[in-house]
Coordinates of C-alpha atoms in Angstrom, one line a residue:
Chain Y
M256 CA -0.6 -0.1 -0.2
T257 CA 1.3 3.6 -0.7
L258 CA 1.5 5.5 2.3
L259 CA 3.1 8.6 0.4
S260 CA 3.0 9.8 -3.5
V261 CA 4.6 13.3 -4.5
S262 CA 3.6 13.7 -7.7
N263 CA 5.3 17.0 -10.0
L264 CA 6.1 18.7 -6.9
K265 CA 7.3 22.5 -7.1
T266 CA 8.1 24.6 -5.0
S267 CA 9.9 28.6 -5.3
Y268 CA 10.6 30.9 -3.4
G269 CA 10.2 34.5 -5.7
K270 CA 11.6 33.7 -8.4
T271 CA 14.3 31.0 -7.5
T272 CA 12.4 27.5 -8.7
V273 CA 13.8 24.7 -6.2
L274 CA 11.7 22.1 -7.1
T275 CA 11.3 21.4 -10.6
G276 CA 8.9 18.6 -10.2
V277 CA 9.5 15.9 -7.7
S278 CA 8.1 12.7 -7.9
F279 CA 8.4 9.9 -6.1
H280 CA 6.2 7.4 -3.0
I281 CA 7.1 5.8 -0.3
D282 CA 4.8 2.1 0.5
E283 CA 3.6 1.5 4.7
G284 CA 6.0 0.1 6.0
E285 CA 8.9 0.8 3.6
T286 CA 12.9 3.4 3.7
Y287 CA 13.4 5.8 1.8
A288 CA 16.4 8.1 1.4
L289 CA 17.0 10.5 -0.9
V290 CA 20.3 11.6 -1.3
G291 CA 21.6 14.8 -2.5
E292 CA 24.8 17.6 -2.4
S293 CA 24.2 20.9 -0.2
G294 CA 21.6 23.4 -2.3
S295 CA 19.8 19.7 -4.1
G296 CA 16.5 21.1 -2.6
K297 CA 16.0 17.9 0.4
T298 CA 15.5 19.9 3.0
T299 CA 12.9 21.6 1.3
L300 CA 10.8 19.0 -0.3
I301 CA 11.4 16.9 3.5
R302 CA 9.5 20.7 4.7
A303 CA 7.2 21.2 2.0
I304 CA 5.9 17.6 3.1
A305 CA 5.3 18.2 6.5
G306 CA 4.0 21.7 5.0
L307 CA 6.7 24.0 6.4
A308 CA 7.6 25.3 3.0
P309 CA 5.3 26.5 -0.1
A310 CA 4.8 23.7 -3.4
Q311 CA 3.1 26.1 -5.0
D312 CA 2.3 23.1 -7.8
G313 CA 2.1 19.4 -8.1
L314 CA 0.9 16.4 -5.4
I315 CA 1.2 15.4 -2.2
L316 CA -1.4 12.2 -1.1
F317 CA -1.1 10.5 1.8
Q318 CA -3.3 8.1 2.8
G319 CA -4.5 8.9 -0.5
K320 CA -5.7 12.7 0.3
N321 CA -4.1 15.6 -0.8
I322 CA -2.5 17.6 2.0
R323 CA -0.3 20.0 -0.7
G324 CA -0.8 23.5 0.3
L325 CA -3.4 22.9 3.7
S326 CA -4.3 26.1 6.1
D327 CA -2.1 25.7 9.0
R328 CA -5.0 24.6 11.0
K329 CA -6.3 22.1 8.9
M330 CA -2.7 20.9 8.7
R331 CA -2.5 19.6 12.0
P332 CA -4.5 16.5 12.2
F333 CA -1.9 15.1 9.0
R334 CA 1.1 16.3 11.9
K335 CA -0.4 13.3 14.0
D336 CA 0.9 10.8 11.5
I337 CA 3.8 13.0 9.8
S338 CA 6.4 13.6 12.2
L339 CA 9.7 15.7 11.3
M340 CA 13.2 14.8 12.9
F341 CA 15.1 18.8 12.5
Q342 CA 18.4 18.3 11.3
D343 CA 19.7 20.9 14.0
P344 CA 19.7 18.4 17.5
V345 CA 19.6 20.8 19.8
G346 CA 18.9 23.6 18.0
S347 CA 15.3 21.8 16.9
L348 CA 15.0 22.1 21.1
S349 CA 13.6 24.3 22.5
P350 CA 16.2 25.4 25.8
R351 CA 14.2 26.8 27.8
L352 CA 11.6 23.8 28.6
T353 CA 13.2 20.1 29.6
V354 CA 13.5 17.0 28.1
G355 CA 10.2 15.7 30.0
G356 CA 8.6 19.2 29.0
L357 CA 9.8 18.5 25.2
I358 CA 8.8 15.0 24.5
T359 CA 5.4 16.0 25.3
E360 CA 4.4 18.8 24.0
P361 CA 2.9 16.9 20.9
Y362 CA 0.5 15.3 23.3
R363 CA 0.0 19.4 24.3
I364 CA -0.7 20.6 21.3
Q365 CA -3.0 17.5 20.6
G366 CA -5.1 18.3 22.7
M367 CA -4.4 14.9 24.2
N368 CA -3.5 16.3 27.7
N369 CA -5.7 13.4 30.1
R370 CA -2.5 11.2 29.5
D371 CA -0.2 11.1 32.6
L372 CA 2.5 12.9 30.8
N373 CA 5.1 11.8 33.3
A374 CA 4.2 8.3 32.5
E375 CA 4.1 9.0 28.9
A376 CA 7.5 10.9 28.9
I377 CA 9.6 7.4 31.0
R378 CA 7.7 5.3 28.0
L379 CA 9.4 7.1 25.6
L380 CA 12.8 7.7 27.2
E381 CA 13.3 3.8 27.4
M382 CA 12.6 3.6 23.7
V383 CA 14.7 5.4 22.6
G384 CA 17.3 4.1 25.5
L385 CA 18.0 7.1 27.5
P386 CA 17.4 6.6 31.5
A387 CA 14.2 8.6 33.1
D388 CA 16.3 11.0 35.6
M389 CA 16.5 12.7 31.4
A390 CA 13.6 13.6 31.7
G391 CA 14.2 17.0 34.1
R392 CA 17.2 17.7 32.3
Y393 CA 17.8 21.0 29.8
P394 CA 18.8 20.3 26.0
F395 CA 22.8 22.3 26.4
Q396 CA 22.2 19.1 29.3
L397 CA 23.1 17.0 26.5
S398 CA 25.4 15.4 24.3
G399 CA 24.4 15.5 20.8
G400 CA 24.0 12.2 20.7
Q401 CA 21.7 12.7 23.8
A402 CA 20.1 15.4 22.0
R403 CA 19.2 12.9 19.1
R404 CA 17.4 10.4 21.0
V405 CA 15.5 13.8 22.3
G406 CA 14.7 14.2 18.5
V407 CA 13.3 10.8 17.6
A408 CA 11.1 10.5 20.8
R409 CA 10.0 14.1 20.5
A410 CA 8.5 12.4 16.6
L411 CA 7.0 9.4 17.6
A412 CA 5.1 10.7 20.5
L413 CA 2.5 10.3 18.6
E414 CA 3.0 7.8 17.0
P415 CA 2.9 8.8 13.4
K416 CA 3.1 6.5 10.2
L417 CA 5.4 8.2 8.2
L418 CA 8.5 9.7 9.8
L419 CA 10.2 12.5 7.6
A420 CA 14.7 12.8 8.8
D421 CA 16.5 15.3 7.8
E422 CA 20.2 14.6 8.4
P423 CA 19.2 12.2 11.2
T424 CA 23.3 11.9 11.5
A425 CA 24.6 15.1 10.7
G426 CA 27.2 16.2 13.2
L427 CA 27.6 12.0 15.1
D428 CA 30.6 10.6 15.7
V429 CA 31.0 7.2 14.0
S430 CA 30.2 5.4 17.2
V431 CA 27.5 6.9 18.2
Q432 CA 25.9 7.4 13.9
G433 CA 25.1 3.6 14.2
E434 CA 23.4 3.5 17.7
L435 CA 21.0 6.2 16.2
L436 CA 20.5 4.5 13.1
N437 CA 20.1 0.7 14.6
L438 CA 17.7 2.7 16.7
L439 CA 15.9 3.9 13.8
N440 CA 16.2 0.2 12.3
D441 CA 14.9 -1.2 15.4
L442 CA 11.7 1.0 15.9
R443 CA 10.6 0.6 12.1
D444 CA 9.8 -3.1 13.1
Q445 CA 8.7 -2.1 16.3
L446 CA 6.0 0.6 15.4
G447 CA 5.2 -0.5 11.3
L448 CA 7.3 2.6 10.9
S449 CA 7.7 4.6 7.1
M450 CA 10.4 6.5 6.6
L451 CA 11.9 9.5 4.7
I452 CA 15.8 10.1 5.7
I453 CA 17.8 12.7 3.8
T454 CA 21.0 12.4 4.0
H455 CA 24.5 13.8 1.7
N456 CA 26.2 10.4 3.5
L457 CA 25.8 7.2 0.9
N458 CA 27.5 5.4 3.5
I459 CA 24.8 4.6 5.8
V460 CA 22.1 5.0 3.4
R461 CA 23.0 1.5 2.0
H462 CA 21.8 0.1 5.9
V463 CA 18.8 2.0 5.9
S464 CA 16.7 2.0 3.1
D465 CA 14.4 0.0 0.9
R466 CA 15.0 2.6 -1.7
M467 CA 16.5 5.5 -2.6
G468 CA 16.7 8.4 -4.8
I469 CA 19.9 11.0 -6.2
M470 CA 18.5 14.1 -6.0
Y471 CA 20.2 17.4 -8.5
L472 CA 19.1 20.6 -8.6
G473 CA 16.1 20.7 -6.9
Q474 CA 14.9 16.9 -8.9
L475 CA 15.4 13.2 -9.1
V476 CA 17.8 11.9 -11.9
E477 CA 18.1 8.3 -10.4
E478 CA 15.5 6.4 -8.3
G479 CA 15.2 2.3 -7.6
T480 CA 16.2 -0.1 -4.8
T481 CA 19.0 0.8 -2.6
E482 CA 21.0 -2.4 -3.9
D483 CA 19.9 -1.2 -7.6
V484 CA 21.6 2.2 -7.4
F485 CA 24.5 1.1 -5.4
H486 CA 25.4 -2.2 -8.2
H487 CA 23.5 -0.5 -10.9
S488 CA 24.0 2.8 -11.1
K489 CA 22.7 4.5 -14.8
H490 CA 23.2 8.1 -13.9
P491 CA 26.3 9.9 -13.8
Y492 CA 26.5 12.2 -11.1
T493 CA 25.2 8.7 -9.0
R494 CA 28.4 7.1 -10.4
A495 CA 30.3 10.0 -9.5
L496 CA 28.4 9.8 -5.3
L497 CA 29.3 6.8 -5.3
S498 CA 32.8 6.8 -6.1
A499 CA 33.3 9.9 -4.5
S500 CA 33.6 8.4 -0.5
P501 CA 36.2 7.6 0.7
K502 CA 36.5 4.4 1.9
P503 CA 38.8 3.8 4.8
D504 CA 41.3 1.5 3.2
P505 CA 44.7 2.7 2.5
H506 CA 44.9 0.6 -0.4
A507 CA 41.4 1.0 -2.2
K508 CA 42.0 1.4 -5.6
M509 CA 39.9 4.6 -6.4
D510 CA 38.5 4.7 -9.8
R511 CA 37.2 8.4 -9.8
I512 CA 34.9 10.6 -11.6
I513 CA 36.5 13.6 -10.1
L514 CA 33.1 15.9 -11.0
Q515 CA 34.6 19.3 -13.1
G516 CA 33.1 22.7 -11.3
D517 CA 30.9 23.5 -8.9
P518 CA 27.0 22.8 -8.8
P519 CA 25.2 25.9 -11.2
S520 CA 23.4 28.1 -9.0
L521 CA 19.5 28.0 -8.7
L522 CA 19.2 31.5 -11.0
K523 CA 21.5 29.7 -13.3
R524 CA 20.3 26.6 -14.3
P525 CA 21.6 25.4 -17.7
S526 CA 20.0 24.4 -20.2
G527 CA 18.8 20.8 -21.5
C528 CA 20.4 18.5 -19.1
E529 CA 20.9 20.3 -15.8
F530 CA 23.7 18.2 -15.0
R531 CA 25.7 18.1 -18.1
S532 CA 28.0 21.2 -17.3
R533 CA 29.5 19.3 -14.8
C534 CA 28.7 15.9 -16.7
P535 CA 31.8 14.1 -18.0
F536 CA 30.1 12.7 -20.6
A537 CA 28.2 15.0 -21.7
K538 CA 27.6 14.8 -25.5
D539 CA 25.4 17.1 -28.3
I540 CA 22.0 15.4 -27.3
C541 CA 22.0 16.1 -23.2
K542 CA 21.5 20.5 -24.3
E543 CA 17.9 18.6 -24.6
K544 CA 15.8 17.8 -21.5
P545 CA 15.7 14.5 -21.1
E546 CA 12.4 11.9 -19.9
W547 CA 12.2 10.7 -16.8
N548 CA 12.8 7.3 -17.9
E549 CA 10.8 4.3 -15.5
T550 CA 12.4 0.9 -16.3
H551 CA 11.1 -1.5 -13.7
G552 CA 11.3 0.5 -10.2
H553 CA 14.4 2.0 -11.5
N554 CA 14.5 5.3 -12.9
V555 CA 17.0 7.9 -14.3
R556 CA 16.7 11.0 -16.3
C557 CA 19.8 10.6 -18.6
F558 CA 20.0 9.9 -22.3
I559 CA 22.6 8.1 -22.6
P560 CA 22.5 6.0 -18.9
L561 CA 25.9 4.2 -17.8
S562 CA 25.2 0.3 -18.1
Chain E
M131 CA 68.2 10.4 8.8
T132 CA 67.1 14.6 9.7
A133 CA 65.7 15.9 13.1
P134 CA 61.5 15.7 12.8
L135 CA 60.2 19.3 11.7
L136 CA 57.4 19.0 14.7
Q137 CA 58.1 16.7 18.0
I138 CA 55.8 16.3 20.3
D139 CA 57.0 15.3 23.5
G140 CA 55.1 14.1 26.9
V141 CA 52.6 17.2 26.8
T142 CA 49.7 17.7 28.7
I143 CA 47.3 20.1 29.3
D144 CA 44.9 20.9 32.4
Y145 CA 42.1 23.3 32.0
N146 CA 40.4 25.1 34.7
T147 CA 36.8 24.7 34.7
K148 CA 34.3 25.2 37.9
K149 CA 33.9 21.3 37.9
G150 CA 37.6 21.1 39.2
N151 CA 40.7 20.3 36.6
L152 CA 39.6 19.1 33.0
R153 CA 42.9 16.6 32.1
A154 CA 42.6 17.8 28.2
L155 CA 46.0 16.4 27.2
R156 CA 48.1 13.1 28.6
D157 CA 51.4 12.8 28.0
I158 CA 50.8 13.1 23.7
S159 CA 53.7 12.3 22.3
F160 CA 54.4 11.7 18.0
D161 CA 56.7 13.4 15.9
V162 CA 55.6 14.5 12.4
N163 CA 59.2 14.5 9.9
K164 CA 59.3 16.5 7.1
G165 CA 57.4 16.2 4.0
E166 CA 55.1 13.5 5.7
I167 CA 51.3 13.5 5.8
V168 CA 50.1 12.8 9.7
G169 CA 47.0 12.1 10.0
I170 CA 44.8 12.9 13.8
V171 CA 42.2 10.3 14.3
G172 CA 39.9 10.7 16.9
E173 CA 36.3 11.7 17.6
S174 CA 34.5 15.1 19.5
G175 CA 35.7 15.3 23.0
C176 CA 39.3 13.5 22.1
G177 CA 41.7 16.4 22.6
K178 CA 42.0 18.1 18.2
S179 CA 41.6 21.5 19.3
T180 CA 43.7 21.8 22.2
L181 CA 46.3 19.6 20.6
I182 CA 46.5 22.7 17.9
S183 CA 45.8 25.6 20.3
T184 CA 48.8 23.5 22.0
I185 CA 51.3 23.9 18.4
L186 CA 50.5 27.8 17.6
Q187 CA 50.8 28.1 21.4
L188 CA 47.2 29.9 21.4
L189 CA 45.8 28.1 24.2
P190 CA 42.8 30.0 26.3
Q191 CA 43.6 31.4 30.1
N192 CA 42.6 28.7 31.6
A193 CA 45.1 26.2 30.8
E194 CA 47.4 25.2 32.5
W195 CA 50.7 23.9 31.2
K196 CA 51.7 20.7 33.6
K197 CA 54.4 19.3 31.5
G198 CA 56.2 18.3 27.7
A199 CA 57.8 20.3 25.5
I200 CA 56.9 20.9 22.1
N201 CA 60.1 21.2 19.6
F202 CA 59.5 22.9 15.7
K203 CA 62.3 23.3 13.4
G204 CA 64.6 22.9 16.3
K205 CA 63.4 25.4 18.7
N206 CA 61.5 25.2 21.7
L207 CA 57.9 26.3 21.2
I208 CA 57.1 26.4 24.9
A209 CA 60.3 29.4 25.5
C210 CA 59.8 31.2 22.7
S211 CA 58.0 34.9 23.2
E212 CA 54.9 36.5 22.1
K213 CA 56.6 38.2 19.4
E214 CA 58.6 35.1 18.0
M215 CA 55.5 33.2 18.1
R216 CA 53.6 35.4 16.4
D217 CA 56.0 35.6 13.9
M218 CA 56.2 31.9 13.0
R219 CA 52.2 31.6 12.7
G220 CA 51.1 32.2 9.2
K221 CA 54.0 32.0 8.1
D222 CA 56.5 28.5 8.8
I223 CA 53.1 27.7 10.7
S224 CA 49.9 28.1 8.9
V225 CA 46.4 26.4 9.6
I226 CA 43.2 25.4 7.4
F227 CA 40.1 25.3 9.8
Q228 CA 36.5 23.7 9.2
D229 CA 34.6 26.4 7.9
P230 CA 35.7 28.3 5.3
M231 CA 33.2 31.1 5.6
Q232 CA 34.8 32.3 9.1
S233 CA 38.1 32.2 8.4
L234 CA 37.2 35.3 6.0
N235 CA 36.4 38.2 6.0
P236 CA 33.3 38.3 4.5
V237 CA 33.2 42.4 3.8
I238 CA 36.5 42.3 2.2
T239 CA 37.2 40.9 -1.4
I240 CA 39.3 37.8 -1.2
G241 CA 41.8 39.3 -3.1
R242 CA 42.2 42.3 -0.7
Q243 CA 42.5 39.2 2.0
M244 CA 44.8 37.3 0.1
V245 CA 47.4 40.7 0.0
D246 CA 46.6 41.7 3.3
I247 CA 47.6 38.4 5.0
Q248 CA 51.3 38.7 2.8
H249 CA 51.7 41.9 6.0
R250 CA 55.5 40.8 6.4
S251 CA 56.9 40.6 2.8
T252 CA 57.7 44.3 1.4
S253 CA 57.6 43.5 -1.7
P254 CA 55.6 45.6 -3.9
Y255 CA 51.4 45.4 -3.9
V256 CA 51.5 44.4 -7.7
E257 CA 54.0 41.9 -6.9
K258 CA 51.5 40.3 -3.9
W259 CA 48.6 40.5 -6.1
Q260 CA 50.7 38.9 -8.6
K261 CA 50.7 36.4 -6.1
A262 CA 47.7 35.7 -5.2
I263 CA 46.3 35.1 -9.1
D264 CA 49.4 33.1 -9.3
M265 CA 47.7 30.9 -6.0
L266 CA 44.7 31.2 -6.7
S267 CA 45.2 29.5 -10.2
M268 CA 47.4 27.2 -8.4
V269 CA 44.7 25.8 -6.3
G270 CA 41.9 25.8 -9.7
I271 CA 40.0 28.6 -9.5
A272 CA 39.3 29.8 -12.7
D273 CA 39.7 33.2 -14.1
A274 CA 41.3 34.5 -11.3
E275 CA 42.1 38.2 -11.3
T276 CA 38.5 39.4 -12.1
R277 CA 37.4 36.3 -8.8
L278 CA 40.2 38.9 -6.5
K279 CA 37.2 41.3 -6.9
Q280 CA 34.5 39.4 -5.6
H281 CA 33.7 39.0 -1.6
P282 CA 33.0 35.4 -0.1
F283 CA 29.8 35.3 -0.4
E284 CA 30.0 34.6 -4.6
F285 CA 31.4 31.8 -3.9
S286 CA 30.6 28.2 -3.1
G287 CA 32.2 26.0 0.0
G288 CA 34.5 24.3 -1.6
M289 CA 36.2 27.5 -3.9
L290 CA 36.2 29.1 0.0
Q291 CA 38.0 26.1 1.0
R292 CA 40.5 26.4 -2.0
I293 CA 41.1 29.9 -1.3
A294 CA 41.7 28.8 2.6
I295 CA 44.2 26.1 1.0
A296 CA 45.9 29.0 -1.1
M297 CA 45.9 31.7 1.4
A298 CA 47.7 29.1 4.4
L299 CA 50.0 28.3 1.3
M300 CA 50.9 31.1 0.6
S301 CA 54.0 32.0 3.2
R302 CA 55.1 28.5 2.2
P303 CA 55.1 27.0 5.9
D304 CA 56.9 23.9 6.6
L305 CA 54.1 23.2 9.1
L306 CA 50.6 23.1 7.0
I307 CA 47.4 21.7 10.2
A308 CA 44.7 21.4 8.5
D309 CA 41.3 21.3 10.8
E310 CA 39.0 18.8 9.8
P311 CA 38.9 20.4 6.3
T312 CA 36.4 18.6 4.9
T313 CA 34.6 18.2 7.0
A314 CA 31.6 20.9 6.0
L315 CA 31.7 19.7 2.4
D316 CA 29.7 17.4 0.4
A317 CA 31.4 14.7 -1.1
T318 CA 31.8 15.4 -4.5
L319 CA 33.8 18.6 -2.8
E320 CA 35.6 16.5 -0.7
V321 CA 37.7 14.1 -2.7
E322 CA 38.2 17.4 -4.4
I323 CA 40.1 18.9 -1.8
I324 CA 42.2 16.1 -0.8
K325 CA 43.0 15.4 -4.2
R326 CA 44.7 19.0 -4.3
L327 CA 45.9 19.0 -1.3
K328 CA 47.8 15.8 -2.7
D329 CA 49.0 17.6 -5.6
L330 CA 50.5 20.4 -2.9
H331 CA 51.6 18.9 -0.6
K332 CA 54.3 17.1 -4.0
E333 CA 54.5 20.5 -5.5
M334 CA 55.3 22.0 -2.4
G335 CA 57.0 19.1 0.0
C336 CA 55.7 21.0 3.1
S337 CA 54.5 18.6 5.8
I338 CA 50.8 18.4 7.2
L339 CA 48.8 17.5 9.9
F340 CA 45.7 16.5 9.3
I341 CA 43.5 15.9 11.8
S342 CA 39.8 14.3 11.1
H343 CA 37.1 12.2 12.5
H344 CA 36.8 10.4 8.9
L345 CA 39.0 7.4 8.2
G346 CA 38.3 7.3 4.9
V347 CA 40.1 11.0 4.0
I348 CA 43.0 9.7 6.7
A349 CA 43.1 6.7 4.5
E350 CA 43.6 8.0 1.5
L351 CA 45.5 11.2 2.3
C352 CA 47.8 10.7 5.1
Q353 CA 50.8 8.1 5.2
R354 CA 51.2 8.5 8.9
V355 CA 48.1 8.2 11.4
V356 CA 47.9 8.9 15.5
V357 CA 44.3 7.9 16.8
M358 CA 43.6 9.8 19.6
Y359 CA 41.2 8.7 22.8
A360 CA 39.5 11.5 25.8
G361 CA 43.1 13.5 25.6
S362 CA 45.2 10.6 24.9
V363 CA 46.8 8.3 21.8
V364 CA 47.0 5.3 22.4
E365 CA 48.0 4.5 18.8
F366 CA 49.8 5.9 16.0
G367 CA 51.3 3.5 13.3
S368 CA 52.0 4.1 9.3
V369 CA 49.3 4.2 7.3
D370 CA 48.6 0.7 6.4
E371 CA 49.2 -1.1 9.9
I372 CA 46.5 1.0 11.4
F373 CA 44.3 0.5 9.1
F374 CA 45.3 -3.5 8.9
N375 CA 46.8 -4.3 11.5
P376 CA 45.3 -1.9 14.6
K377 CA 46.7 -3.1 18.0
H378 CA 44.8 -0.8 20.0
P379 CA 41.1 -2.3 20.8
Y380 CA 39.7 2.1 20.5
T381 CA 41.1 1.9 16.6
R382 CA 39.8 -1.2 15.9
R383 CA 36.4 -0.9 17.1
L384 CA 36.6 2.3 15.5
I385 CA 37.3 1.0 11.9
E386 CA 34.4 -1.6 12.5
C387 CA 31.9 1.4 12.8
D388 CA 33.2 3.6 10.3
P389 CA 30.4 2.0 7.6
G390 CA 31.6 2.7 4.8
H391 CA 33.4 -0.5 6.1
I392 CA 30.3 -2.4 6.0
K393 CA 29.6 -3.5 2.4
E394 CA 26.3 -5.1 2.6
R395 CA 23.6 -3.9 4.5
A396 CA 24.0 -4.7 8.0
K397 CA 20.8 -5.1 10.1
R398 CA 22.4 -3.7 13.2
L399 CA 25.9 -1.9 12.4
P400 CA 28.2 -1.9 15.3
T401 CA 28.5 0.7 18.0
I402 CA 31.3 1.4 21.0
P403 CA 28.8 1.3 23.3
G404 CA 29.2 4.0 26.3
E405 CA 30.6 6.9 26.1
I406 CA 33.9 9.2 26.6
P407 CA 34.6 9.3 30.3
D408 CA 34.5 12.9 32.1
L409 CA 37.5 14.3 32.5
T410 CA 37.6 16.2 35.3
E411 CA 37.3 12.6 37.5
A412 CA 40.1 10.8 38.4
L413 CA 40.7 8.1 36.9
E414 CA 42.8 5.0 37.4
G415 CA 44.2 2.8 34.6
C416 CA 43.6 2.9 31.2
I417 CA 42.1 5.8 29.5
F418 CA 39.3 3.1 27.3
Q419 CA 38.3 1.3 29.9
E420 CA 34.8 1.9 30.6
R421 CA 34.0 1.1 26.4
C422 CA 36.9 -1.4 26.4
S423 CA 35.2 -5.4 25.9
E424 CA 38.8 -7.1 25.3
I425 CA 39.1 -5.9 29.0
I426 CA 41.6 -7.5 32.3
A427 CA 41.9 -6.9 35.7
K428 CA 45.4 -5.0 35.0
C429 CA 43.4 -2.0 33.1
K430 CA 41.3 -0.6 35.8
I431 CA 45.0 -0.4 37.8
S432 CA 47.6 1.2 36.3
T433 CA 48.1 2.9 32.7
P434 CA 49.2 0.9 29.8
H435 CA 52.6 2.7 28.2
F436 CA 53.8 2.6 24.6
V437 CA 55.1 -1.0 22.9
S438 CA 55.9 -1.4 19.6
V439 CA 53.6 -3.8 17.7
G440 CA 55.2 -3.5 14.5
Q441 CA 57.6 -1.5 12.9
N442 CA 56.8 1.7 12.9
H443 CA 54.1 0.9 15.5
Q444 CA 53.0 1.2 18.8
A445 CA 49.8 1.3 21.3
A446 CA 49.4 1.5 24.2
C447 CA 47.0 -1.4 25.4
W448 CA 48.4 -4.2 27.9
L449 CA 46.7 -7.0 25.9
N450 CA 49.6 -6.1 23.5
H451 CA 52.6 -6.6 26.4
N452 CA 51.0 -10.2 27.4
Q453 CA 52.4 -11.2 23.6
E454 CA 56.3 -10.0 24.8
P455 CA 58.3 -10.6 27.0
E456 CA 58.1 -8.8 30.6

């Protein structure tokens, strides 16, 4: 069953078009990873789904209902089912609330005050593996990893169906990063969550996602099951990204595709294929706009896909 | 064999905090040879930043020098006057910081900043300007002359980091300290910076002290690696020895934890349970004992000293002592 289906979503801020028509879907219980570099529109997309960024055109169907462009009041009931974990773990927690207050805030906002909030706080802390006495602490007293866990507890308080996680491991040490990903994996199995994870760290994608999409300048350029994309990537940008990640092995052979130049500005989008200004394989045909080619769930936007 | 360029010998630093003495660096010793790239790897709180400030003699007021010596080109930096140090910083030793946006002045053009940084040189302005052009082209920024007239906000993060590298190398320093220079960058730009540093290193032959928590980057760039944990060096050796034959449990765990290491999808990722110990509390024995899965009785009683565990490879762990005749 499809839980979330986004089609042809477009977002502009003034004259700057950030998303130029994004389409993808997430099934129930599935984890989907969106990968791309800074400025590719990942965060805008996730915020648009959560109703926190504008989306001028397209559809966001959640359980079949369009939630694009809903007013805050109409969006509120959906926020029980769609929750967001922000990129900055400490910055997204109010410094003046205790951990207990923070993780039970969703209940108060949704008017569920009849619950025993203290008991809920303890239950949530236990769920994310934090000691119960943590409830009395303030955000500045937490380590980065603990703040992340509080973020998870807060996002999962209302037992959402969909968790949107914006760079859930950014800024964490490797030894702690694994803990957080294990926690998310466990909770997904326990609660039957669907997740949309945004990251630029390809190394973690492989271990958490079922399917993944690669974004470049506000558009998906490739999409498929995580295994397919890792082993049979078709788009030159995906190939470059995959080859870019340094391996913890001094003898690793580097068949690297080093991209020329920097990502173009959103204000000066290249004509035709938007990747052609950096693509090592660009040909004349790339001056046209490539179509989104769908083949057996492994889709690519490229005239000359790699094999 | 000539003397090492930088010799750090038993450096121990405390910070005086409200909670008591925080033991930030404990008996740190290692060398950086001329023309060598040495990587320092460690997680948050391991003392990487304190170490840089120590080398540059830029420690905050509440830092207390307990013991040790730092020799740079045969000169003891501890005994140097503030003036001597000032002459050395930015000339013999330069630094590239993590966030290029914060190391450049946002309201002054790149060109002006690149000329200003040559303030010690007595050459005329045109020559300094020309040098700025040359350096920019050297780090691969096209159309350098026009670019020099632009402000930092007109550049992307990767370009700014390249500019920071150009500025750091302008004085042809003997030692370049790179403090997590790729952490704030995207993957494709990260590999570009590494490649650039490698090329420049070949060309200029300076020594590089490269600090990172990213094992992949260290493996690719460095010749020797120093592993730090909670203010202590726990292991050091050639890059091959550290990655293929790690002898300290912390190094082993750290390498295991890197998801880049695991090729197939793992249901559970390895982690290092527990947290870095509270450095204000006195700790008997090995610094890693609380999180170590291979702990033996001796670890709680006394601090392990370094023992040779391979060619140019030493580790501070009691487990290695057993294999050797005492």
